[in-house]
Short mmCIF file of C-alpha atoms and ligand atoms in Angstrom, two decimals:
data_model
loop_
_atom_site.label_atom_id
_atom_site.label_comp_id
_atom_site.label_asym_id
_atom_site.label_seq_id
_atom_site.Cartn_x
_atom_site.Cartn_y
_atom_site.Cartn_z
CA MET A 4 0.02 0.04 0.09
CA GLN A 5 0.98 3.42 -0.96
CA TYR A 6 0.00 6.87 0.36
CA ILE A 7 -0.70 10.04 -1.43
CA SER A 8 -1.84 13.53 -0.57
CA THR A 9 -5.38 14.86 -1.11
CA ARG A 10 -3.68 17.79 -3.11
CA GLY A 11 -1.56 15.26 -5.24
CA GLN A 12 1.73 16.90 -4.71
CA VAL A 13 3.62 14.35 -2.87
CA LYS A 14 5.24 11.37 -4.35
CA PRO A 15 3.58 8.07 -3.19
CA LYS A 16 5.06 6.98 0.11
CA GLY A 17 5.12 3.88 2.41
CA PHE A 18 3.22 3.49 5.79
CA ILE A 19 6.14 4.64 8.18
CA ASP A 20 7.06 7.76 6.05
CA THR A 21 3.41 8.56 5.84
CA VAL A 22 3.41 8.48 9.72
CA LEU A 23 6.56 10.56 10.03
CA MET A 24 5.39 13.17 7.53
CA GLY A 25 1.88 13.77 9.22
CA LEU A 26 0.56 16.68 7.45
CA ALA A 27 1.26 16.13 3.82
CA ASP A 28 4.14 18.36 2.28
CA ASP A 29 2.04 20.05 -0.17
CA GLY A 30 -0.44 21.04 2.90
CA GLY A 31 -2.97 18.27 2.15
CA LEU A 32 -3.80 15.06 3.95
CA MET A 33 -2.31 11.80 3.47
CA VAL A 34 -4.70 8.85 2.13
CA PRO A 35 -4.28 5.33 0.76
CA VAL A 36 -3.70 5.00 -2.87
CA GLU A 37 -6.73 2.58 -2.86
CA VAL A 38 -9.01 1.46 0.26
CA PRO A 39 -8.57 -2.06 0.69
CA ALA A 40 -11.93 -4.30 0.44
CA VAL A 41 -13.25 -6.26 3.34
CA THR A 42 -15.41 -9.09 2.00
CA GLU A 43 -18.51 -10.74 3.90
CA ASP A 44 -16.57 -13.71 4.32
CA THR A 45 -13.70 -12.03 5.87
CA LEU A 46 -16.23 -10.29 8.04
CA GLN A 47 -17.66 -13.67 9.17
CA LYS A 48 -14.06 -14.83 9.97
CA TRP A 49 -13.29 -11.72 12.27
CA LYS A 50 -16.48 -12.44 14.08
CA THR A 51 -14.49 -14.28 17.07
CA LEU A 52 -11.29 -12.20 17.07
CA SER A 53 -10.06 -10.32 20.07
CA TYR A 54 -9.68 -6.67 19.73
CA GLU A 55 -6.03 -6.95 19.49
CA LYS A 56 -6.22 -9.82 16.82
CA LEU A 57 -8.69 -7.79 14.76
CA PHE A 58 -6.49 -4.70 15.05
CA LEU A 59 -3.49 -6.95 13.45
CA GLU A 60 -6.03 -8.05 10.57
CA ILE A 61 -6.93 -4.42 9.78
CA PHE A 62 -3.35 -2.86 9.98
CA SER A 63 -2.00 -5.91 7.86
CA LEU A 64 -4.04 -4.39 5.06
CA TYR A 65 -2.20 -1.03 5.31
CA ILE A 66 1.27 -1.48 6.40
CA ASN A 67 2.93 -3.60 3.72
CA ASP A 68 5.27 -5.77 6.16
CA GLU A 69 7.32 -2.44 6.99
CA ILE A 70 6.68 -3.77 10.50
CA PRO A 71 7.38 -7.49 11.12
CA GLN A 72 4.18 -9.28 12.45
CA GLU A 73 5.76 -10.21 15.60
CA ASP A 74 7.07 -6.68 16.29
CA LEU A 75 3.56 -5.35 15.33
CA ARG A 76 1.80 -7.93 17.74
CA GLU A 77 4.22 -6.66 20.46
CA LEU A 78 3.34 -2.93 19.97
CA VAL A 79 -0.45 -3.80 19.90
CA ARG A 80 -0.11 -5.90 23.00
CA ARG A 81 1.68 -3.10 24.93
CA SER A 82 -0.61 -0.47 23.65
CA TYR A 83 -3.77 -2.03 24.98
CA SER A 84 -2.25 -3.53 28.19
CA SER A 85 -2.96 -0.19 29.68
CA PHE A 86 -6.69 -0.29 29.22
CA ARG A 87 -8.87 -1.27 32.09
CA THR A 88 -10.82 -3.92 30.14
CA PRO A 89 -9.78 -6.75 28.02
CA GLU A 90 -12.37 -5.78 25.38
CA VAL A 91 -10.83 -2.41 24.94
CA THR A 92 -13.88 -0.82 23.70
CA PRO A 93 -16.98 -2.69 25.06
CA VAL A 94 -20.27 -2.03 23.81
CA HIS A 95 -23.21 -1.36 26.42
CA GLN A 96 -26.64 -2.21 25.35
CA VAL A 97 -29.31 0.51 26.43
CA ASN A 98 -32.33 -1.02 24.43
CA ASP A 99 -33.27 -2.85 21.38
CA SER A 100 -32.25 0.02 18.94
CA LEU A 101 -29.33 1.67 21.01
CA TYR A 102 -25.92 0.60 21.85
CA ILE A 103 -23.13 2.82 23.58
CA LEU A 104 -19.58 2.00 22.46
CA GLU A 105 -17.53 3.02 25.41
CA LEU A 106 -14.23 4.41 24.21
CA PHE A 107 -12.98 5.66 27.41
CA HIS A 108 -11.38 2.84 29.34
CA GLY A 109 -7.73 3.84 28.42
CA PRO A 110 -5.29 5.81 30.71
CA THR A 111 -6.61 9.09 29.93
CA PHE A 112 -10.42 8.22 29.97
CA ALA A 113 -11.26 9.27 26.42
CA PHE A 114 -11.51 7.73 23.09
CA LYS A 115 -8.16 9.43 21.88
CA ASP A 116 -6.27 6.76 23.89
CA VAL A 117 -7.20 4.00 21.63
CA ALA A 118 -5.21 5.51 18.77
CA LEU A 119 -2.55 7.38 20.75
CA GLN A 120 -1.45 4.60 22.92
CA PHE A 121 -0.42 2.76 19.81
CA MET A 122 0.88 5.88 18.21
CA GLY A 123 3.10 6.17 21.33
CA GLU A 124 4.55 2.67 20.89
CA LEU A 125 4.93 3.18 17.13
CA TYR A 126 6.99 6.32 17.38
CA SER A 127 8.96 4.84 19.84
CA TYR A 128 9.61 1.77 17.89
CA VAL A 129 10.46 3.94 14.66
CA SER A 130 12.77 5.99 16.61
CA LYS A 131 14.89 3.07 17.88
CA LYS A 132 14.77 1.05 14.72
CA GLN A 133 15.49 3.97 12.13
CA ASN A 134 17.35 6.36 14.76
CA LYS A 135 14.91 9.01 14.04
CA ILE A 136 14.42 11.96 16.25
CA ILE A 137 10.74 12.36 16.99
CA HIS A 138 9.66 15.79 18.29
CA ILE A 139 5.88 15.74 18.52
CA LEU A 140 3.85 18.99 17.88
CA GLY A 141 0.16 18.82 18.58
CA ALA A 142 -2.81 20.91 19.26
CA THR A 143 -5.61 19.85 21.54
CA SER A 144 -8.96 21.03 22.97
CA GLY A 145 -8.26 18.71 25.85
CA ASP A 146 -8.34 14.97 25.08
CA THR A 147 -5.76 14.40 22.25
CA GLY A 148 -3.14 16.37 24.20
CA ALA A 149 -3.85 14.35 27.54
CA ALA A 150 -3.73 10.99 25.53
CA ALA A 151 -0.57 11.74 23.64
CA ILE A 152 1.39 13.05 26.54
CA GLN A 153 0.57 9.65 28.29
CA GLY A 154 1.35 7.84 25.25
CA VAL A 155 5.07 9.21 25.09
CA ARG A 156 5.92 10.40 28.55
CA GLY A 157 9.44 9.46 29.58
CA LYS A 158 10.13 7.76 26.27
CA GLU A 159 13.57 7.99 25.19
CA GLY A 160 14.36 9.75 21.88
CA ILE A 161 10.85 11.55 21.91
CA LYS A 162 9.83 14.99 22.86
CA ILE A 163 6.24 16.27 23.00
CA CYS A 164 5.02 19.99 22.89
CA ILE A 165 1.21 20.27 23.03
CA LEU A 166 -0.83 23.58 22.63
CA HIS A 167 -4.00 23.74 24.36
CA PRO A 168 -6.24 26.80 24.75
CA HIS A 169 -5.87 28.57 27.83
CA GLN A 170 -8.92 27.98 30.32
CA LYS A 171 -11.11 26.45 27.62
CA VAL A 172 -10.30 22.98 28.67
CA SER A 173 -11.88 21.02 31.51
CA LYS A 174 -10.12 21.05 34.98
CA VAL A 175 -9.43 17.20 34.69
CA GLN A 176 -8.27 17.69 31.24
CA GLU A 177 -5.79 20.48 32.27
CA LEU A 178 -4.47 18.43 35.03
CA GLN A 179 -4.00 15.28 32.98
CA MET A 180 -1.76 17.13 30.68
CA THR A 181 0.01 19.56 33.24
CA THR A 182 0.74 17.48 36.26
CA VAL A 183 3.02 15.22 34.24
CA ASP A 184 6.66 16.24 35.15
CA ASP A 185 8.89 14.31 32.44
CA GLU A 186 11.21 16.31 30.88
CA ASN A 187 10.22 15.40 27.40
CA VAL A 188 6.89 17.19 27.84
CA LEU A 189 5.93 20.94 27.28
CA ASN A 190 2.40 22.25 27.79
CA LEU A 191 1.80 25.62 26.11
CA SER A 192 -1.36 27.09 27.27
CA VAL A 193 -2.41 29.64 24.65
CA LYS A 194 -4.50 32.59 25.04
CA GLY A 195 -6.92 31.77 22.04
CA ASN A 196 -9.19 28.85 21.15
CA PHE A 197 -8.43 25.38 19.74
CA ASP A 198 -8.91 26.51 16.15
CA ASP A 199 -6.07 29.05 16.83
CA CYS A 200 -3.79 26.36 18.35
CA GLN A 201 -4.69 24.05 15.35
CA LYS A 202 -3.77 27.06 12.84
CA VAL A 203 -0.01 27.66 14.36
CA ILE A 204 0.66 24.15 14.20
CA LYS A 205 -0.29 23.52 10.64
CA GLU A 206 1.64 26.62 9.58
CA LEU A 207 4.52 25.21 11.32
CA PHE A 208 4.18 21.76 9.80
CA ALA A 209 3.70 23.50 6.39
CA ASP A 210 6.93 25.38 6.81
CA LEU A 211 9.35 22.60 5.58
CA ASP A 212 12.47 24.11 6.53
CA PHE A 213 11.14 24.41 10.10
CA LYS A 214 9.59 21.02 10.04
CA SER A 215 12.90 19.50 8.99
CA LYS A 216 15.13 21.44 11.30
CA TYR A 217 13.19 20.54 14.30
CA HIS A 218 12.26 16.94 13.16
CA LEU A 219 8.47 17.66 13.93
CA ARG A 220 5.91 14.81 13.89
CA ALA A 221 2.13 14.73 14.02
CA ILE A 222 -0.03 13.14 16.64
CA ASN A 223 -3.22 14.79 15.50
CA SER A 224 -5.73 13.16 13.28
CA ILE A 225 -3.96 14.76 10.34
CA ASN A 226 -1.61 11.91 10.76
CA PHE A 227 -3.22 9.03 8.93
CA VAL A 228 -2.34 6.43 11.55
CA ARG A 229 -4.73 8.06 14.02
CA ILE A 230 -7.46 7.53 11.35
CA LEU A 231 -6.79 3.91 10.63
CA ALA A 232 -6.56 2.99 14.28
CA GLN A 233 -10.04 4.41 14.86
CA THR A 234 -11.49 2.18 12.12
CA VAL A 235 -10.60 -0.72 14.41
CA TYR A 236 -13.57 -0.15 16.70
CA TYR A 237 -16.17 0.28 14.27
CA PHE A 238 -15.52 -2.98 13.13
CA TYR A 239 -15.13 -4.68 16.70
CA ALA A 240 -18.49 -2.96 17.61
CA TYR A 241 -20.17 -3.96 14.58
CA LEU A 242 -18.97 -7.72 15.23
CA GLN A 243 -19.88 -7.51 18.98
CA ILE A 244 -23.44 -6.91 18.16
CA ASN A 245 -23.97 -8.94 15.11
CA LYS A 246 -22.68 -12.41 16.22
CA GLY A 247 -25.09 -14.60 13.98
CA GLU A 248 -24.93 -15.42 10.27
CA GLN A 249 -26.55 -12.12 9.03
CA LEU A 250 -24.65 -9.16 8.45
CA PRO A 251 -27.40 -6.47 8.74
CA LYS A 252 -26.56 -2.52 8.15
CA ILE A 253 -26.31 -0.60 11.49
CA ASN A 254 -25.96 3.00 12.16
CA PHE A 255 -22.76 4.93 13.92
CA CYS A 256 -23.65 8.11 15.73
CA VAL A 257 -20.39 10.02 16.54
CA PRO A 258 -19.77 13.00 18.63
CA SER A 259 -17.73 15.13 16.25
CA GLY A 260 -15.38 18.16 16.08
CA ASN A 261 -12.14 17.60 13.86
CA PHE A 262 -14.03 15.14 11.96
CA GLY A 263 -11.38 12.56 12.31
CA ASN A 264 -13.59 9.84 14.27
CA ILE A 265 -16.25 9.97 11.90
CA PHE A 266 -14.09 10.03 8.92
CA SER A 267 -12.57 6.61 10.38
CA GLY A 268 -16.16 5.32 10.07
CA TYR A 269 -16.29 6.58 6.51
CA LEU A 270 -13.34 4.56 5.62
CA ALA A 271 -14.52 1.59 7.35
CA LYS A 272 -17.65 1.95 5.37
CA ARG A 273 -15.72 2.15 2.12
CA MET A 274 -13.70 -1.00 3.09
CA GLY A 275 -16.94 -2.85 3.32
CA LEU A 276 -18.23 -2.67 6.81
CA PRO A 277 -22.24 -2.74 6.66
CA VAL A 278 -23.17 0.85 7.48
CA ASN A 279 -26.44 2.41 7.11
CA LYS A 280 -26.19 5.86 8.49
CA LEU A 281 -23.23 7.66 9.63
CA ILE A 282 -24.57 10.40 12.14
CA ILE A 283 -22.50 13.47 12.82
CA ALA A 284 -23.11 14.90 16.16
CA THR A 285 -22.00 18.26 17.05
CA ASN A 286 -22.86 20.93 19.81
CA GLU A 287 -23.59 24.42 19.03
CA ASN A 288 -20.21 24.80 17.19
CA ASN A 289 -22.24 23.21 14.20
CA ILE A 290 -20.31 23.60 10.94
CA LEU A 291 -20.85 20.06 10.11
CA GLU A 292 -24.37 19.98 10.66
CA ARG A 293 -24.71 22.96 8.59
CA PHE A 294 -22.81 21.51 5.87
CA VAL A 295 -24.70 18.21 5.90
CA LYS A 296 -28.19 20.44 5.92
CA THR A 297 -27.27 23.31 3.36
CA GLY A 298 -24.22 22.32 1.47
CA GLU A 299 -22.26 25.38 2.93
CA TYR A 300 -18.92 24.70 4.77
CA LYS A 301 -18.21 28.11 6.56
CA PRO A 302 -16.48 28.32 9.80
CA GLY A 303 -18.72 30.52 12.14
CA ASP A 304 -18.35 32.20 15.48
CA PHE A 305 -16.36 30.02 18.17
CA LYS A 306 -18.67 29.16 20.87
CA MET A 307 -17.91 27.85 24.55
CA THR A 308 -20.25 24.80 25.26
CA HIS A 309 -20.64 22.07 27.98
CA SER A 310 -18.55 19.91 25.39
CA PRO A 311 -15.53 21.76 25.16
CA SER A 312 -13.53 19.19 23.35
CA MET A 313 -15.77 19.55 20.51
CA ASP A 314 -15.57 23.45 20.40
CA ILE A 315 -14.00 23.33 17.05
CA GLN A 316 -15.10 25.33 13.95
CA VAL A 317 -12.35 24.20 11.30
CA ALA A 318 -12.41 20.41 10.98
CA SER A 319 -9.18 19.11 9.94
CA ASN A 320 -10.48 15.81 8.27
CA PHE A 321 -13.17 17.39 6.16
CA GLU A 322 -10.69 17.61 3.43
CA ARG A 323 -10.13 13.94 3.50
CA TYR A 324 -14.10 13.55 2.82
CA LEU A 325 -13.87 16.06 -0.05
CA TYR A 326 -11.27 14.02 -1.52
CA TYR A 327 -13.48 10.94 -1.88
CA PHE A 328 -16.62 12.93 -2.52
CA LEU A 329 -14.84 14.78 -5.32
CA GLY A 330 -13.93 11.55 -6.90
CA GLU A 331 -10.33 11.27 -5.39
CA ASP A 332 -9.54 14.17 -7.83
CA PRO A 333 -6.50 16.16 -6.23
CA GLU A 334 -7.17 19.34 -8.62
CA LYS A 335 -10.63 19.54 -7.49
CA VAL A 336 -9.75 19.25 -3.63
CA SER A 337 -6.92 21.92 -4.15
CA ALA A 338 -9.45 24.15 -5.95
CA TYR A 339 -11.89 23.68 -3.07
CA MET A 340 -9.45 24.34 -0.22
CA LYS A 341 -8.29 27.49 -2.31
CA GLU A 342 -11.96 28.72 -2.18
CA LEU A 343 -12.10 28.04 1.46
CA GLN A 344 -9.06 30.06 1.99
CA GLN A 345 -9.95 32.98 0.01
CA HIS A 346 -13.61 33.45 0.55
CA GLY A 347 -13.88 31.78 4.00
CA LYS A 348 -16.48 29.18 2.83
CA ILE A 349 -17.17 26.23 0.45
CA THR A 350 -20.49 25.92 -1.31
CA ILE A 351 -21.56 22.93 -3.13
CA SER A 352 -24.13 22.40 -5.58
CA PRO A 353 -27.74 21.13 -4.89
CA GLU A 354 -27.11 17.71 -6.72
CA ASP A 355 -23.91 17.44 -4.62
CA LEU A 356 -25.56 18.04 -1.54
CA VAL A 357 -27.77 14.90 -2.15
CA LYS A 358 -24.63 12.91 -2.33
CA VAL A 359 -23.54 14.16 0.79
CA GLN A 360 -26.72 13.30 2.60
CA GLN A 361 -26.34 9.93 1.22
CA ASP A 362 -23.00 9.56 3.13
CA PHE A 363 -24.24 11.56 6.47
CA ALA A 364 -26.84 12.65 8.71
CA ALA A 365 -26.15 15.32 11.00
CA TYR A 366 -27.66 17.13 14.37
CA GLY A 367 -26.10 19.72 16.36
CA ALA A 368 -27.29 19.67 20.17
CA SER A 369 -27.80 22.76 22.16
CA ASN A 370 -26.48 23.37 25.45
CA THR A 371 -29.72 23.08 27.30
CA GLN A 372 -30.30 19.68 25.48
CA CYS A 373 -26.93 18.14 26.25
CA LEU A 374 -27.66 18.96 29.89
CA GLU A 375 -31.26 17.45 29.83
CA LEU A 376 -30.19 14.38 28.23
CA ILE A 377 -27.53 13.65 30.92
CA GLY A 378 -30.09 13.99 33.49
CA ASP A 379 -32.63 11.89 31.51
CA TYR A 380 -30.54 8.96 30.93
CA LYS A 381 -29.16 8.89 34.38
CA LYS A 382 -32.74 8.94 35.61
CA SER A 383 -34.12 6.26 32.86
CA TYR A 384 -31.29 3.92 32.33
CA ASP A 385 -28.82 4.68 35.20
CA TYR A 386 -26.20 5.46 32.76
CA LEU A 387 -24.21 8.52 33.27
CA LEU A 388 -23.33 10.31 29.86
CA ASP A 389 -20.46 12.65 29.59
CA PRO A 390 -21.48 16.04 27.79
CA HIS A 391 -19.85 15.00 24.50
CA THR A 392 -21.69 11.49 24.54
CA ALA A 393 -24.93 13.40 25.36
CA CYS A 394 -24.64 15.35 21.99
CA GLY A 395 -24.15 12.01 20.29
CA ILE A 396 -27.48 10.72 22.09
CA ALA A 397 -29.19 13.95 20.86
CA ALA A 398 -28.42 13.23 17.44
CA TYR A 399 -29.28 9.59 17.67
CA GLU A 400 -32.79 10.67 19.02
CA ALA A 401 -33.09 13.01 16.08
CA GLU A 402 -31.83 11.10 13.21
CA ALA A 403 -31.92 7.41 13.65
CA GLY A 404 -35.32 6.01 12.27
CA GLU A 405 -37.76 3.32 13.36
CA GLY A 406 -36.47 0.01 13.69
CA GLU A 407 -32.88 0.95 12.97
CA VAL A 408 -29.95 -0.36 15.30
CA THR A 409 -27.50 2.58 16.26
CA VAL A 410 -24.15 2.44 18.01
CA THR A 411 -23.61 5.87 19.72
CA PHE A 412 -20.04 6.34 20.73
CA ALA A 413 -19.25 7.56 24.51
CA THR A 414 -16.08 9.29 23.39
CA ALA A 415 -15.17 10.21 27.07
CA HIS A 416 -15.77 9.28 30.80
CA PRO A 417 -18.03 11.73 32.53
CA ALA A 418 -15.51 12.24 35.38
CA LYS A 419 -13.66 14.36 32.74
CA PHE A 420 -16.36 16.82 32.51
CA ASP A 421 -17.76 17.30 35.99
CA GLU A 422 -18.42 20.79 35.43
CA ALA A 423 -21.02 19.96 33.20
CA VAL A 424 -22.26 16.96 35.29
CA ARG A 425 -22.53 19.13 38.36
CA LEU A 426 -24.99 21.32 36.65
CA VAL A 427 -27.65 18.73 36.62
CA ASP A 428 -27.22 18.06 40.28
CA ILE A 429 -25.44 14.86 39.93
CA LYS A 430 -22.49 13.97 42.21
CA GLN A 431 -20.30 11.51 40.83
CA PRO A 432 -17.49 9.62 42.35
CA PHE A 433 -14.03 10.27 40.46
CA PRO A 434 -11.95 7.14 39.62
CA PRO A 435 -8.94 7.16 41.90
CA GLN A 436 -6.35 7.99 38.98
CA ILE A 437 -8.28 11.12 38.32
CA GLU A 438 -8.76 12.06 41.99
CA GLN A 439 -5.08 11.75 42.71
CA LEU A 440 -4.37 14.40 40.01
CA PHE A 441 -5.87 17.33 42.35
CA THR A 442 -2.80 16.98 44.65
CA LEU A 443 -0.15 17.16 42.00
CA PRO A 444 1.69 20.34 41.05
CA GLN A 445 1.17 21.63 37.47
CA HIS A 446 3.65 22.62 34.81
CA GLN A 447 2.82 24.92 32.12
CA LYS A 448 3.63 27.82 30.32
CA ILE A 449 0.97 30.53 29.46
CA VAL A 450 1.49 32.07 26.06
CA GLU A 451 0.06 34.76 23.95
CA TYR A 452 -1.64 33.61 20.67
CA ASP A 453 1.49 34.93 18.80
CA LYS A 454 3.13 32.48 16.62
CA ALA A 455 6.53 34.37 17.08
CA GLU A 456 6.38 33.54 20.73
CA ILE A 457 5.30 30.05 20.30
CA VAL A 458 8.17 29.39 17.94
CA ARG A 459 10.54 30.85 20.38
CA GLU A 460 9.40 28.59 23.08
CA LEU A 461 9.50 25.36 20.54
CA GLU A 462 12.88 26.13 19.39
CA THR A 463 14.27 26.47 23.22
CA PHE A 464 12.66 23.11 24.10
CA TYR A 465 13.40 21.06 21.00
CA GLN A 466 17.07 22.38 21.14
CA LEU A 467 17.55 21.49 24.59
C1 PLP B 7 -14.63 13.68 24.18
C2 PLP B 7 -14.44 14.24 22.62
N1 PLP B 7 -15.65 13.70 21.84
C3 PLP B 7 -15.61 13.81 20.63
C4 PLP B 7 -14.61 14.67 20.00
C5 PLP B 7 -14.72 14.84 18.48
O1 PLP B 7 -13.83 13.98 17.68
P1 PLP B 7 -13.27 14.26 16.29
O2 PLP B 7 -12.47 15.59 16.50
O3 PLP B 7 -12.52 13.36 15.87
O4 PLP B 7 -14.49 14.66 15.31
C6 PLP B 7 -13.52 15.00 20.68
C7 PLP B 7 -12.28 15.50 19.94
O5 PLP B 7 -12.27 16.07 19.05
C8 PLP B 7 -13.36 14.60 21.95
O6 PLP B 7 -12.37 14.65 22.77
N1 LIG B 8 -11.08 17.13 20.53
C1 LIG B 8 -9.48 17.08 19.97
C2 LIG B 8 -9.22 18.09 19.17
C3 LIG B 8 -8.04 17.35 18.26
O1 LIG B 8 -8.49 16.46 17.53
P1 LIG B 8 -7.51 15.47 16.60
O2 LIG B 8 -8.41 14.22 16.51
O3 LIG B 8 -7.04 16.09 15.35
O4 LIG B 8 -6.49 15.02 17.45
C4 LIG B 8 -8.74 17.00 21.37
O5 LIG B 8 -9.31 16.39 22.26
O6 LIG B 8 -7.85 17.63 21.23
#
């Protein structure tokens, strides 16, 4: 398998070079030259596999033996040994039509651990095998940063700098990132929002001299390996629910912000997973909902909501979808991205909108709805939703049809977002791993949203 850029200006690369490149050198995003097909026979065979074995099967379709099977098996074993359940991502049945896929059983209690525990192991492996310097640079609205830091803290040959928006992440997210005292970790708390943080790091990745001088590597979902690792739980959830002979189509409903998680579902569907609807759930930052409903993709005003990790206006992976939607034509993608840059929006034709609506349904939950659902599900099902998952439930309730089966993703544990849970008068016990964070000193540097100041911090950190 080879990988190319959505904008067509990068020579085909192998898997490891694609991971190391992160953002494509022409400013696009890396995608596989072709999407491997998973047949019904294969799906039947995968029904009895453990999470780890399924991961190996799916990755084998993408990595061209660049990592020997034995080594890959060991990386996967190590990645998921830190999870609190052997199923890694267990499914909880709520009723006949609704299942919740719990993606929060990793070290930092959010879905990002699933891909980032593996990515930490992978970077460490590549650093040792190829003697590569790995200087990670990432932007986070709270969860990616915590999970990435946890995945590489203290690892030899690796440094990580994470930009998070100052005072716009939850207290637990902030503590998870800033109580880590390993020397290879730098937290920059940027006086701006997540989109500002993401913009700065993308500009730095696009500066190829700077990127190469400081050996910059990406951990955000601009990196294709993040997308691939996230496809595994779509297959795993599907196979946990459909154990019989039949392979019925089901819906997946995904709390979305940067469009990485749901794009993994889109890829799984293209591979052959029997998916009916892919439902995009947003909060009041509803650019994706507006796109699916009107055909206009236009970043709007940033809003702070009860689901801060989804407070995102510019959805990175939207470009990967555009690539497939536009018939894998890099010239058309480049033209659309230019339009976005010049006019601040993309508008598709009514005929194309029909195509988008065949791929996705979408719904944006209001702040009030999000809180109401946390209260309702606790009362009706004794199940405590985190606010992001509650946005997912709102979208499920609005968009799933009669008789359809839907898997809604629980993307974080409610203890990470106690600020919202307390607003509905629910007192939750904290897991001990979270409770102990409140006693530890914090390490972070508060900086202006100023590229020059951020660059100075990075140069000092990476040169040390
Ligand atoms: C808890 C939580 N839910 C949902 C999302 C949205 O996921 P994505 O950015 O992959 O769309 C994020 C982060 O983006 C998150 O941290
Ligand atoms: N919600 C995310 C935002 C970054 O998304 P990513 O999938 O590109 O890493 C976060 O928690 O940081």
